[in-house]
């Protein structure tokens, strides 16, 4: 006799999606969470970061109002009110958290508060109580990485966890962002736009989004950041941080030589690590790789132990909330004994919510060429688009990579609302549509689409 059909370990996007999808399918589901349902994404990741980016956008818009013939009163200037800006962000999180909690209640998911661990017989133990289930889904997520010399103290040296939950009375005057990946680029964009003197230090030669997007698209973002004043350094070797009376001394070396800057804060954004160390995985016989990721069969999300599944940031697939949602659906279908449609990891949608936004799905030009595909590439600039001119945001392009005489292989966007424009291009890539098929559809005019 089992207590539940499914126990879900961890209440982030992977966990709550699995719980809600499973409950909708009629399964009796329990969700174990030791903090708040919503996880990193809702409380210290995607949602707060995007709320901060939106505040930066409003600040930019007010600053540019004169370009549209909108005058502020003589001598008036807008200033970011950091506590007020954070309070708005927290209200958005609060609403979403209440909505999610209500949804779990309405779908009759049993939420168990506490830290869950697997037991040797495949059950789950929470604070001394053990519950058994027909299946367990592990979605324990990930946490920011740090390195010796870059130890995160939550005050001067922070991670995205702290940057999204700041209780500081004001913005720092000077910040160094270490790592130019997705998190580093988004925060460099926020801080630059809010008037913080921002330096971005990336170990790889390309300073902004060195891995992932098409180079043409990433270069537009790098140029735009530079133009707004971000000090970008690629190929940077950062030495251990030193404390000074005024803040922190960041010493680094690039091809151009050695340099030192003093800053008030350092944001460490050098990647995330899976959180798999305290979930009873070894006891239950769930195999974990050298890097701490849970081994899975990507067709079913099954682990090495029968009836135990793993999804989301604790497995080595793209660390994206929407990928975790998709993996949750695969796991639930497998548990129901149905044939699951596996996630096509090479074609998932990626969005970086910087200004300008970067978004893509499918093969980059370089990847397509490296794979020996016979391709044609077309680039269209927003500079010639009426709607982009009207909204005053003409930086960027859409780049389409297609097989010669064949389907669209990848679409890469940078520019206004790239995050939303991606939806159609994602469909085209995943539907393996021909350019001529997509081209035959009518789009509204004037529009960015
Ligand atoms: P990342 O892997 O995207 O980028 C980390 C960067 O840090 C890399 O470019 C790496 O070369 C660099 N780096 C590593 N060590 C360094 C060092 N010592 N000095 C300088 N640079 C160094 O990781 P991230 O940006 O921390 O993001 C983590 C995860 O969160 C990713 O899986 C990402 O997909 C996810 N995320 C996604 C979004 C989004 O989809 N918009 C937003 C935030 C985070």
Short mmCIF file of C-alpha atoms and ligand atoms in Angstrom, two decimals:
data_model
loop_
_atom_site.label_atom_id
_atom_site.label_comp_id
_atom_site.label_asym_id
_atom_site.label_seq_id
_atom_site.Cartn_x
_atom_site.Cartn_y
_atom_site.Cartn_z
CA UNK A 1 0.00 0.00 0.00
CA UNK A 2 1.53 3.33 -1.04
CA UNK A 3 0.64 6.75 0.36
CA UNK A 4 0.70 8.49 -3.03
CA UNK A 5 0.92 7.65 -6.71
CA UNK A 6 3.74 10.19 -7.10
CA UNK A 7 5.96 12.11 -4.68
CA UNK A 8 7.69 15.12 -6.20
CA UNK A 9 10.87 16.25 -4.45
CA UNK A 10 11.30 20.01 -4.92
CA UNK A 11 8.72 22.68 -5.79
CA UNK A 12 10.43 24.75 -8.52
CA UNK A 13 9.13 24.89 -12.10
CA UNK A 14 9.96 21.21 -12.74
CA UNK A 15 8.37 20.10 -9.47
CA UNK A 16 5.18 22.15 -9.59
CA UNK A 17 4.66 21.35 -13.28
CA UNK A 18 5.00 17.62 -12.54
CA UNK A 19 2.63 17.91 -9.57
CA UNK A 20 -0.02 19.88 -11.46
CA UNK A 21 0.20 17.79 -14.63
CA UNK A 22 0.12 14.54 -12.63
CA UNK A 23 -2.83 15.70 -10.53
CA UNK A 24 -4.70 16.77 -13.69
CA UNK A 25 -4.23 13.25 -15.01
CA UNK A 26 -5.89 11.89 -11.87
CA UNK A 27 -2.79 10.88 -9.92
CA UNK A 28 -2.59 11.34 -6.17
CA UNK A 29 0.44 13.62 -5.85
CA UNK A 30 2.50 14.93 -2.92
CA UNK A 31 5.02 17.74 -3.37
CA UNK A 32 7.86 18.12 -0.86
CA UNK A 33 9.43 21.61 -0.59
CA UNK A 34 11.80 22.89 2.08
CA UNK A 35 11.41 26.57 1.20
CA UNK A 36 8.63 28.08 -0.91
CA UNK A 37 6.82 26.58 -3.88
CA UNK A 38 7.99 28.33 -7.04
CA UNK A 39 11.66 27.61 -6.37
CA UNK A 40 14.61 29.55 -7.77
CA UNK A 41 12.70 30.75 -10.83
CA UNK A 42 9.95 32.50 -8.87
CA UNK A 43 11.83 33.67 -5.78
CA UNK A 44 15.42 34.39 -6.85
CA UNK A 45 15.71 33.82 -10.59
CA UNK A 46 13.64 34.38 -13.71
CA UNK A 47 10.75 36.37 -12.24
CA UNK A 48 12.63 38.86 -10.01
CA UNK A 49 15.39 39.31 -12.61
CA UNK A 50 12.83 40.15 -15.28
CA UNK A 51 11.04 42.53 -12.90
CA UNK A 52 14.34 44.37 -12.35
CA UNK A 53 14.95 44.45 -16.12
CA UNK A 54 11.47 45.91 -16.62
CA UNK A 55 12.19 48.69 -14.10
CA UNK A 56 15.39 49.44 -16.03
CA UNK A 57 13.32 49.63 -19.22
CA UNK A 58 10.91 52.13 -17.63
CA UNK A 59 13.85 54.24 -16.47
CA UNK A 60 15.32 54.22 -19.99
CA UNK A 61 11.94 55.13 -21.47
CA UNK A 62 11.55 58.09 -19.12
CA UNK A 63 15.10 59.17 -19.96
CA UNK A 64 14.26 59.04 -23.67
CA UNK A 65 10.87 60.78 -23.29
CA UNK A 66 12.23 64.01 -24.80
CA UNK A 67 12.89 62.14 -28.09
CA UNK A 68 9.13 61.57 -28.35
CA UNK A 69 8.27 65.20 -27.56
CA UNK A 70 7.29 64.45 -23.99
CA UNK A 71 8.85 67.04 -21.66
CA UNK A 72 9.47 66.54 -17.96
CA UNK A 73 9.06 69.66 -15.78
CA UNK A 74 12.10 71.99 -15.97
CA UNK A 75 15.02 70.54 -14.01
CA UNK A 76 13.19 67.26 -13.24
CA UNK A 77 15.14 64.04 -13.64
CA UNK A 78 14.04 60.48 -12.97
CA UNK A 79 16.05 58.43 -10.45
CA UNK A 80 15.74 54.76 -9.62
CA UNK A 81 14.33 54.26 -6.11
CA UNK A 82 15.96 50.90 -5.35
CA UNK A 83 13.80 49.90 -2.34
CA UNK A 84 10.58 50.90 -4.17
CA UNK A 85 11.70 49.08 -7.30
CA UNK A 86 12.40 45.97 -5.20
CA UNK A 87 9.06 46.31 -3.42
CA UNK A 88 7.24 46.21 -6.78
CA UNK A 89 9.24 43.15 -7.78
CA UNK A 90 8.29 41.48 -4.47
CA UNK A 91 4.61 42.23 -5.06
CA UNK A 92 4.76 40.46 -8.42
CA UNK A 93 6.44 37.46 -6.78
CA UNK A 94 3.86 37.49 -3.96
CA UNK A 95 0.96 37.42 -6.42
CA UNK A 96 2.47 34.58 -8.43
CA UNK A 97 3.31 32.63 -5.26
CA UNK A 98 -0.26 32.98 -3.98
CA UNK A 99 -1.60 31.95 -7.41
CA UNK A 100 0.62 28.88 -7.57
CA UNK A 101 -0.21 27.83 -3.98
CA UNK A 102 -3.92 28.17 -4.76
CA UNK A 103 -3.58 26.16 -7.95
CA UNK A 104 -1.81 23.33 -6.10
CA UNK A 105 -4.58 23.34 -3.47
CA UNK A 106 -7.34 23.30 -6.08
CA UNK A 107 -5.71 20.38 -7.90
CA UNK A 108 -5.52 18.59 -4.52
CA UNK A 109 -1.72 18.27 -4.48
CA UNK A 110 -0.55 17.55 -0.93
CA UNK A 111 2.24 20.04 -0.21
CA UNK A 112 4.61 18.68 2.46
CA UNK A 113 6.84 21.36 4.00
CA UNK A 114 10.32 20.13 4.89
CA UNK A 115 13.49 18.63 3.45
CA UNK A 116 12.89 15.34 1.67
CA UNK A 117 15.38 12.52 1.25
CA UNK A 118 15.04 9.23 -0.58
CA UNK A 119 15.37 6.09 1.50
CA UNK A 120 17.04 2.84 0.47
CA UNK A 121 13.66 1.31 -0.42
CA UNK A 122 12.75 4.23 -2.68
CA UNK A 123 10.38 5.99 -0.29
CA UNK A 124 10.76 9.63 0.83
CA UNK A 125 11.58 10.69 4.37
CA UNK A 126 10.66 14.21 5.55
CA UNK A 127 11.49 15.28 9.11
CA UNK A 128 11.30 11.73 10.47
CA UNK A 129 8.06 10.83 8.62
CA UNK A 130 8.26 8.42 5.70
CA UNK A 131 5.87 8.40 2.76
CA UNK A 132 5.87 5.85 -0.05
CA UNK A 133 4.79 6.27 -3.65
CA UNK A 134 4.51 4.38 -6.89
CA UNK A 135 7.00 6.84 -8.37
CA UNK A 136 9.26 9.66 -7.20
CA UNK A 137 10.31 12.64 -9.33
CA UNK A 138 13.45 14.45 -8.17
CA UNK A 139 13.54 18.14 -9.04
CA UNK A 140 15.98 19.54 -6.51
CA UNK A 141 17.28 22.28 -8.83
CA UNK A 142 20.56 24.15 -8.83
CA UNK A 143 22.50 26.80 -6.92
CA UNK A 144 25.05 29.49 -7.89
CA UNK A 145 28.63 28.33 -8.31
CA UNK A 146 31.59 30.13 -6.78
CA UNK A 147 35.35 29.66 -6.85
CA UNK A 148 38.18 30.05 -4.32
CA UNK A 149 38.97 33.77 -4.20
CA UNK A 150 35.42 34.62 -5.31
CA UNK A 151 33.64 33.44 -2.15
CA UNK A 152 30.09 34.74 -1.98
CA UNK A 153 29.35 36.55 1.31
CA UNK A 154 25.93 37.90 0.35
CA UNK A 155 27.03 41.46 1.10
CA UNK A 156 29.92 42.73 -1.04
CA UNK A 157 30.32 39.55 -3.07
CA UNK A 158 26.91 38.41 -4.21
CA UNK A 159 25.24 35.85 -6.45
CA UNK A 160 22.00 36.22 -8.41
CA UNK A 161 20.23 34.96 -5.23
CA UNK A 162 21.23 38.22 -3.51
CA UNK A 163 20.92 40.52 -6.53
CA UNK A 164 17.27 39.47 -6.87
CA UNK A 165 16.58 39.89 -3.13
CA UNK A 166 18.47 43.05 -2.27
CA UNK A 167 17.55 44.85 0.96
CA UNK A 168 20.15 47.60 0.34
CA UNK A 169 18.96 51.17 0.76
CA UNK A 170 20.42 52.15 -2.60
CA UNK A 171 22.10 50.81 -5.69
CA UNK A 172 25.87 50.34 -5.59
CA UNK A 173 27.83 53.00 -7.44
CA UNK A 174 30.27 50.53 -8.98
CA UNK A 175 29.83 46.82 -9.68
CA UNK A 176 31.94 44.14 -11.33
CA UNK A 177 30.01 41.25 -12.86
CA UNK A 178 32.13 38.10 -13.19
CA UNK A 179 30.87 35.82 -15.97
CA UNK A 180 29.26 37.06 -19.19
CA UNK A 181 26.77 34.20 -19.59
CA UNK A 182 23.01 34.54 -19.34
CA UNK A 183 22.91 35.77 -15.73
CA UNK A 184 25.96 38.04 -16.06
CA UNK A 185 24.64 39.67 -19.24
CA UNK A 186 21.16 40.25 -17.82
CA UNK A 187 22.51 41.88 -14.66
CA UNK A 188 25.12 43.91 -16.58
CA UNK A 189 22.18 45.23 -18.63
CA UNK A 190 20.10 46.06 -15.50
CA UNK A 191 22.90 47.76 -13.59
CA UNK A 192 24.16 49.70 -16.61
CA UNK A 193 20.68 51.03 -17.34
CA UNK A 194 20.07 51.96 -13.70
CA UNK A 195 23.22 54.13 -13.81
CA UNK A 196 25.65 51.84 -11.96
CA UNK A 197 29.23 51.91 -13.27
CA UNK A 198 29.39 48.30 -14.52
CA UNK A 199 32.36 46.18 -15.53
CA UNK A 200 31.78 42.73 -17.06
CA UNK A 201 34.64 40.21 -16.84
CA UNK A 202 34.29 37.01 -18.87
CA UNK A 203 36.90 34.24 -19.02
CA UNK A 204 36.20 33.25 -22.65
CA UNK A 205 37.37 35.49 -25.52
CA UNK A 206 33.87 36.81 -26.36
CA UNK A 207 32.78 38.96 -23.44
CA UNK A 208 28.99 38.64 -23.83
CA UNK A 209 27.12 35.32 -24.17
CA UNK A 210 30.23 33.48 -25.39
CA UNK A 211 28.37 30.15 -25.50
CA UNK A 212 24.94 29.54 -27.00
CA UNK A 213 23.67 32.21 -29.36
CA UNK A 214 24.75 32.96 -32.89
CA UNK A 215 27.79 35.28 -32.82
CA UNK A 216 26.14 37.94 -35.02
CA UNK A 217 23.31 38.23 -32.54
CA UNK A 218 25.50 38.23 -29.40
CA UNK A 219 27.73 40.88 -30.97
CA UNK A 220 24.77 43.26 -31.35
CA UNK A 221 24.15 42.95 -27.60
CA UNK A 222 27.84 43.45 -26.80
CA UNK A 223 27.95 46.63 -28.92
CA UNK A 224 24.71 47.95 -27.40
CA UNK A 225 25.99 47.41 -23.85
CA UNK A 226 29.30 49.06 -24.69
CA UNK A 227 27.49 52.06 -26.19
CA UNK A 228 25.47 52.47 -22.98
CA UNK A 229 28.70 52.40 -20.95
CA UNK A 230 29.27 48.79 -19.79
CA UNK A 231 33.00 48.14 -19.56
CA UNK A 232 33.35 44.73 -21.26
CA UNK A 233 36.40 42.46 -21.01
CA UNK A 234 36.66 39.07 -22.72
CA UNK A 235 39.47 36.60 -22.03
CA UNK A 236 39.69 37.94 -18.46
CA UNK A 237 41.58 36.03 -15.75
CA UNK A 238 40.26 37.34 -12.45
CA UNK A 239 42.52 37.10 -9.37
CA UNK A 240 41.20 36.50 -5.86
CA UNK A 241 39.22 39.53 -4.67
CA UNK A 242 40.84 41.86 -2.11
CA UNK A 243 38.98 43.96 0.43
CA UNK A 244 39.83 47.65 0.59
CA UNK A 245 38.54 50.49 2.79
CA UNK A 246 36.35 51.63 -0.10
CA UNK A 247 35.07 48.23 -1.21
CA UNK A 248 36.69 45.46 -3.22
CA UNK A 249 39.70 45.42 -5.46
CA UNK A 250 39.23 43.30 -8.58
CA UNK A 251 42.49 42.48 -10.36
CA UNK A 252 42.32 40.86 -13.76
CA UNK A 253 44.45 40.12 -16.76
CA UNK A 254 43.41 40.17 -20.39
CA UNK A 255 45.33 40.19 -23.68
CA UNK A 256 45.62 43.96 -23.20
CA UNK A 257 47.55 43.43 -19.94
CA UNK A 258 46.89 43.57 -16.20
CA UNK A 259 44.31 45.90 -14.70
CA UNK A 260 42.71 46.64 -11.33
CA UNK A 261 39.40 48.25 -10.48
CA UNK A 262 37.81 49.17 -7.18
CA UNK A 263 34.10 48.42 -6.90
CA UNK A 264 31.41 48.42 -4.19
CA UNK A 265 30.07 45.00 -5.12
CA UNK A 266 30.98 41.96 -7.17
CA UNK A 267 28.28 39.78 -8.71
CA UNK A 268 29.56 36.25 -9.31
CA UNK A 269 27.70 34.71 -12.28
CA UNK A 270 30.01 31.90 -13.35
CA UNK A 271 27.35 29.22 -13.72
CA UNK A 272 25.16 27.07 -11.50
CA UNK A 273 25.68 23.61 -9.99
CA UNK A 274 23.06 20.90 -9.50
CA UNK A 275 21.76 20.48 -5.94
CA UNK A 276 21.93 16.72 -5.48
CA UNK A 277 24.10 16.24 -2.42
CA UNK A 278 21.48 15.93 0.33
CA UNK A 279 18.61 14.04 -1.24
CA UNK A 280 19.49 10.46 -0.27
CA UNK A 281 20.42 9.61 -3.85
CA UNK A 282 23.29 7.25 -2.96
CA UNK A 283 21.12 5.42 -0.42
CA UNK A 284 18.43 4.90 -3.04
CA UNK A 285 20.90 3.81 -5.74
CA UNK A 286 20.31 6.81 -8.01
CA UNK A 287 23.46 7.38 -10.09
CA UNK A 288 24.98 10.85 -10.18
CA UNK A 289 27.75 12.03 -12.57
CA UNK A 290 31.14 13.44 -11.48
CA UNK A 291 29.66 16.92 -11.88
CA UNK A 292 26.74 16.14 -9.58
CA UNK A 293 24.02 15.79 -12.24
CA UNK A 294 21.56 12.90 -11.89
CA UNK A 295 21.96 10.41 -14.76
CA UNK A 296 18.72 10.05 -16.73
CA UNK A 297 17.34 8.45 -19.83
CA UNK A 298 16.24 11.56 -21.77
CA UNK A 299 13.48 9.63 -23.52
CA UNK A 300 11.67 8.96 -20.24
CA UNK A 301 13.50 11.02 -17.55
CA UNK A 302 14.03 7.71 -15.65
CA UNK A 303 17.07 7.47 -13.36
CA UNK A 304 19.17 4.36 -12.72
CA UNK A 305 16.68 3.31 -10.02
CA UNK A 306 13.35 1.91 -11.10
CA UNK A 307 10.36 4.22 -10.53
CA UNK A 308 12.57 7.20 -9.69
CA UNK A 309 12.72 10.05 -12.23
CA UNK A 310 14.68 13.31 -12.33
CA UNK A 311 13.99 16.55 -14.20
CA UNK A 312 15.04 20.22 -14.29
CA UNK A 313 18.33 21.80 -13.22
CA UNK A 314 19.47 18.69 -11.31
CA UNK A 315 19.90 16.86 -14.66
CA UNK A 316 22.37 17.88 -17.36
CA UNK A 317 19.96 19.46 -19.85
CA UNK A 318 19.52 23.21 -20.59
CA UNK A 319 18.96 24.99 -17.25
CA UNK A 320 15.69 26.65 -18.22
CA UNK A 321 12.36 26.71 -16.37
CA UNK A 322 10.43 25.89 -19.55
CA UNK A 323 12.67 22.89 -20.25
CA UNK A 324 11.89 21.65 -16.73
CA UNK A 325 8.15 22.05 -17.52
CA UNK A 326 8.59 19.96 -20.67
CA UNK A 327 10.58 17.30 -18.81
CA UNK A 328 7.85 17.13 -16.14
CA UNK A 329 5.34 16.19 -18.85
CA UNK A 330 7.68 13.47 -20.19
CA UNK A 331 8.10 12.02 -16.68
CA UNK A 332 4.36 12.01 -15.95
CA UNK A 333 3.48 10.34 -19.27
CA UNK A 334 6.11 7.68 -18.57
CA UNK A 335 4.69 7.09 -15.09
CA UNK A 336 1.20 6.78 -16.60
CA UNK A 337 2.57 4.07 -18.89
CA UNK A 338 2.05 6.23 -21.97
CA UNK A 339 4.52 6.93 -24.74
CA UNK A 340 6.12 10.28 -23.94
CA UNK A 341 7.28 12.66 -26.67
CA UNK A 342 10.87 13.41 -25.60
CA UNK A 343 12.22 16.96 -25.43
CA UNK A 344 14.17 17.97 -28.55
CA UNK A 345 16.98 19.66 -26.62
CA UNK A 346 18.68 21.07 -29.73
CA UNK A 347 15.63 23.14 -30.58
CA UNK A 348 14.40 24.52 -27.26
CA UNK A 349 13.63 28.25 -27.06
CA UNK A 350 16.31 30.42 -25.44
CA UNK A 351 15.75 34.00 -24.32
CA UNK A 352 18.15 36.41 -22.68
CA UNK A 353 16.12 39.37 -21.37
CA UNK A 354 18.87 41.96 -21.74
CA UNK A 355 18.39 45.24 -23.60
CA UNK A 356 18.29 44.48 -26.47
CA UNK A 357 16.75 41.05 -25.91
CA UNK A 358 18.40 37.98 -27.46
CA UNK A 359 16.36 34.92 -28.40
CA UNK A 360 16.92 31.84 -30.47
CA UNK A 361 15.95 28.30 -31.32
CA UNK A 362 17.77 25.72 -33.42
CA UNK A 363 21.18 25.72 -35.05
CA UNK A 364 23.45 28.76 -35.21
CA UNK A 365 25.20 29.44 -38.51
CA UNK A 366 28.47 28.10 -37.06
CA UNK A 367 26.78 24.93 -35.72
CA UNK A 368 25.06 24.26 -39.05
CA UNK A 369 28.33 24.70 -40.97
CA UNK A 370 30.24 22.53 -38.46
CA UNK A 371 27.60 19.82 -38.96
CA UNK A 372 28.31 19.96 -42.71
CA UNK A 373 24.83 21.27 -43.62
CA UNK A 374 24.44 23.01 -46.97
CA UNK A 375 22.81 26.20 -45.75
CA UNK A 376 21.67 29.65 -46.74
CA UNK A 377 21.60 32.50 -44.26
CA UNK A 378 19.48 35.64 -44.34
CA UNK A 379 19.70 38.63 -42.00
CA UNK A 380 17.06 41.33 -41.64
CA UNK A 381 17.77 44.46 -39.61
CA UNK A 382 15.19 46.14 -37.37
CA UNK A 383 16.71 49.45 -38.58
CA UNK A 384 14.47 49.21 -41.66
CA UNK A 385 11.30 48.22 -39.77
CA UNK A 386 8.58 50.86 -39.33
CA UNK A 387 7.34 49.63 -35.95
CA UNK A 388 10.90 49.52 -34.59
CA UNK A 389 11.36 53.15 -35.69
CA UNK A 390 8.03 54.13 -34.10
CA UNK A 391 8.96 52.61 -30.74
CA UNK A 392 12.45 54.10 -31.07
CA UNK A 393 14.25 50.77 -30.77
CA UNK A 394 15.93 49.87 -34.03
CA UNK A 395 18.98 48.02 -32.72
CA UNK A 396 19.02 44.40 -33.80
CA UNK A 397 18.29 41.78 -36.40
CA UNK A 398 16.62 38.52 -37.24
CA UNK A 399 18.91 35.88 -38.71
CA UNK A 400 17.48 32.81 -40.39
CA UNK A 401 19.57 29.73 -41.05
CA UNK A 402 17.93 27.29 -43.50
CA UNK A 403 18.97 24.19 -45.40
CA UNK A 404 19.37 25.03 -49.11
CA UNK A 405 16.06 23.96 -50.64
CA UNK A 406 15.02 22.62 -47.23
CA UNK A 407 13.64 23.56 -43.84
CA UNK A 408 14.50 26.36 -41.44
CA UNK A 409 17.21 25.05 -39.09
CA UNK A 410 17.55 27.99 -36.72
CA UNK A 411 16.27 31.50 -36.10
CA UNK A 412 18.27 34.02 -34.06
CA UNK A 413 16.86 37.31 -32.92
CA UNK A 414 18.22 40.35 -31.15
CA UNK A 415 16.15 43.47 -30.67
CA UNK A 416 12.82 44.80 -29.39
CA UNK A 417 10.51 42.08 -28.02
CA UNK A 418 12.75 39.30 -29.36
CA UNK A 419 11.50 37.25 -26.38
CA UNK A 420 7.93 37.32 -27.73
CA UNK A 421 8.80 37.21 -31.44
CA UNK A 422 10.62 33.95 -30.76
CA UNK A 423 7.35 32.03 -30.33
CA UNK A 424 6.57 31.97 -34.06
CA UNK A 425 10.14 31.25 -35.09
CA UNK A 426 10.29 28.43 -32.52
CA UNK A 427 7.26 26.85 -34.19
CA UNK A 428 8.87 27.21 -37.62
CA UNK A 429 12.11 25.55 -36.46
CA UNK A 430 10.36 22.73 -34.60
CA UNK A 431 7.81 22.17 -37.35
CA UNK A 432 10.75 21.94 -39.77
CA UNK A 433 8.90 24.46 -41.93
CA UNK A 434 10.24 25.59 -45.28
CA UNK A 435 11.02 29.33 -45.55
CA UNK A 436 8.50 29.52 -48.40
CA UNK A 437 5.77 28.03 -46.18
CA UNK A 438 6.36 30.53 -43.38
CA UNK A 439 6.72 33.34 -45.91
CA UNK A 440 3.25 32.64 -47.28
CA UNK A 441 1.58 33.61 -43.98
CA UNK A 442 0.32 37.17 -43.54
CA UNK A 443 1.78 39.31 -40.79
CA UNK A 444 0.22 42.54 -39.50
CA UNK A 445 1.63 45.84 -40.65
CA UNK A 446 3.22 47.71 -39.07
CA UNK A 447 4.66 45.18 -36.64
CA UNK A 448 7.98 43.77 -35.55
CA UNK A 449 6.73 40.29 -36.52
P1 LIG B 1 26.43 30.41 -17.86
O1 LIG B 1 27.07 29.09 -17.94
O2 LIG B 1 25.42 30.85 -18.84
O3 LIG B 1 27.57 31.55 -17.88
C1 LIG B 1 28.66 31.54 -17.01
C2 LIG B 1 29.79 32.31 -17.67
O4 LIG B 1 30.82 32.51 -16.73
C3 LIG B 1 30.40 31.55 -18.85
O5 LIG B 1 30.41 32.39 -19.97
C4 LIG B 1 31.81 31.22 -18.36
O6 LIG B 1 32.75 31.24 -19.39
C5 LIG B 1 32.07 32.34 -17.37
N1 LIG B 1 33.05 32.03 -16.32
C6 LIG B 1 33.21 30.87 -15.66
N2 LIG B 1 34.22 31.00 -14.74
C7 LIG B 1 34.68 32.26 -14.85
C8 LIG B 1 35.67 33.00 -14.17
N3 LIG B 1 36.39 32.47 -13.19
N4 LIG B 1 35.90 34.28 -14.54
C9 LIG B 1 35.16 34.85 -15.53
N5 LIG B 1 34.19 34.20 -16.19
C10 LIG B 1 33.94 32.93 -15.84
O7 LIG B 1 25.87 30.50 -16.37
P2 LIG B 1 25.00 31.62 -15.66
O8 LIG B 1 24.94 32.86 -16.46
O9 LIG B 1 25.54 31.69 -14.27
O10 LIG B 1 23.57 30.96 -15.68
C11 LIG B 1 23.36 29.73 -15.02
C12 LIG B 1 22.15 29.00 -15.52
O11 LIG B 1 20.98 29.74 -15.33
C13 LIG B 1 22.21 28.65 -16.99
O12 LIG B 1 21.83 27.31 -17.11
C14 LIG B 1 21.21 29.54 -17.62
O13 LIG B 1 20.61 28.93 -18.74
C15 LIG B 1 20.20 29.76 -16.50
N6 LIG B 1 19.56 31.07 -16.65
C16 LIG B 1 18.76 31.30 -17.73
C17 LIG B 1 18.18 32.55 -17.90
C18 LIG B 1 17.32 32.80 -19.11
O14 LIG B 1 16.94 31.85 -19.76
N7 LIG B 1 17.02 34.06 -19.45
C19 LIG B 1 18.46 33.58 -17.02
C20 LIG B 1 19.29 33.32 -15.95
C21 LIG B 1 19.84 32.06 -15.79
#
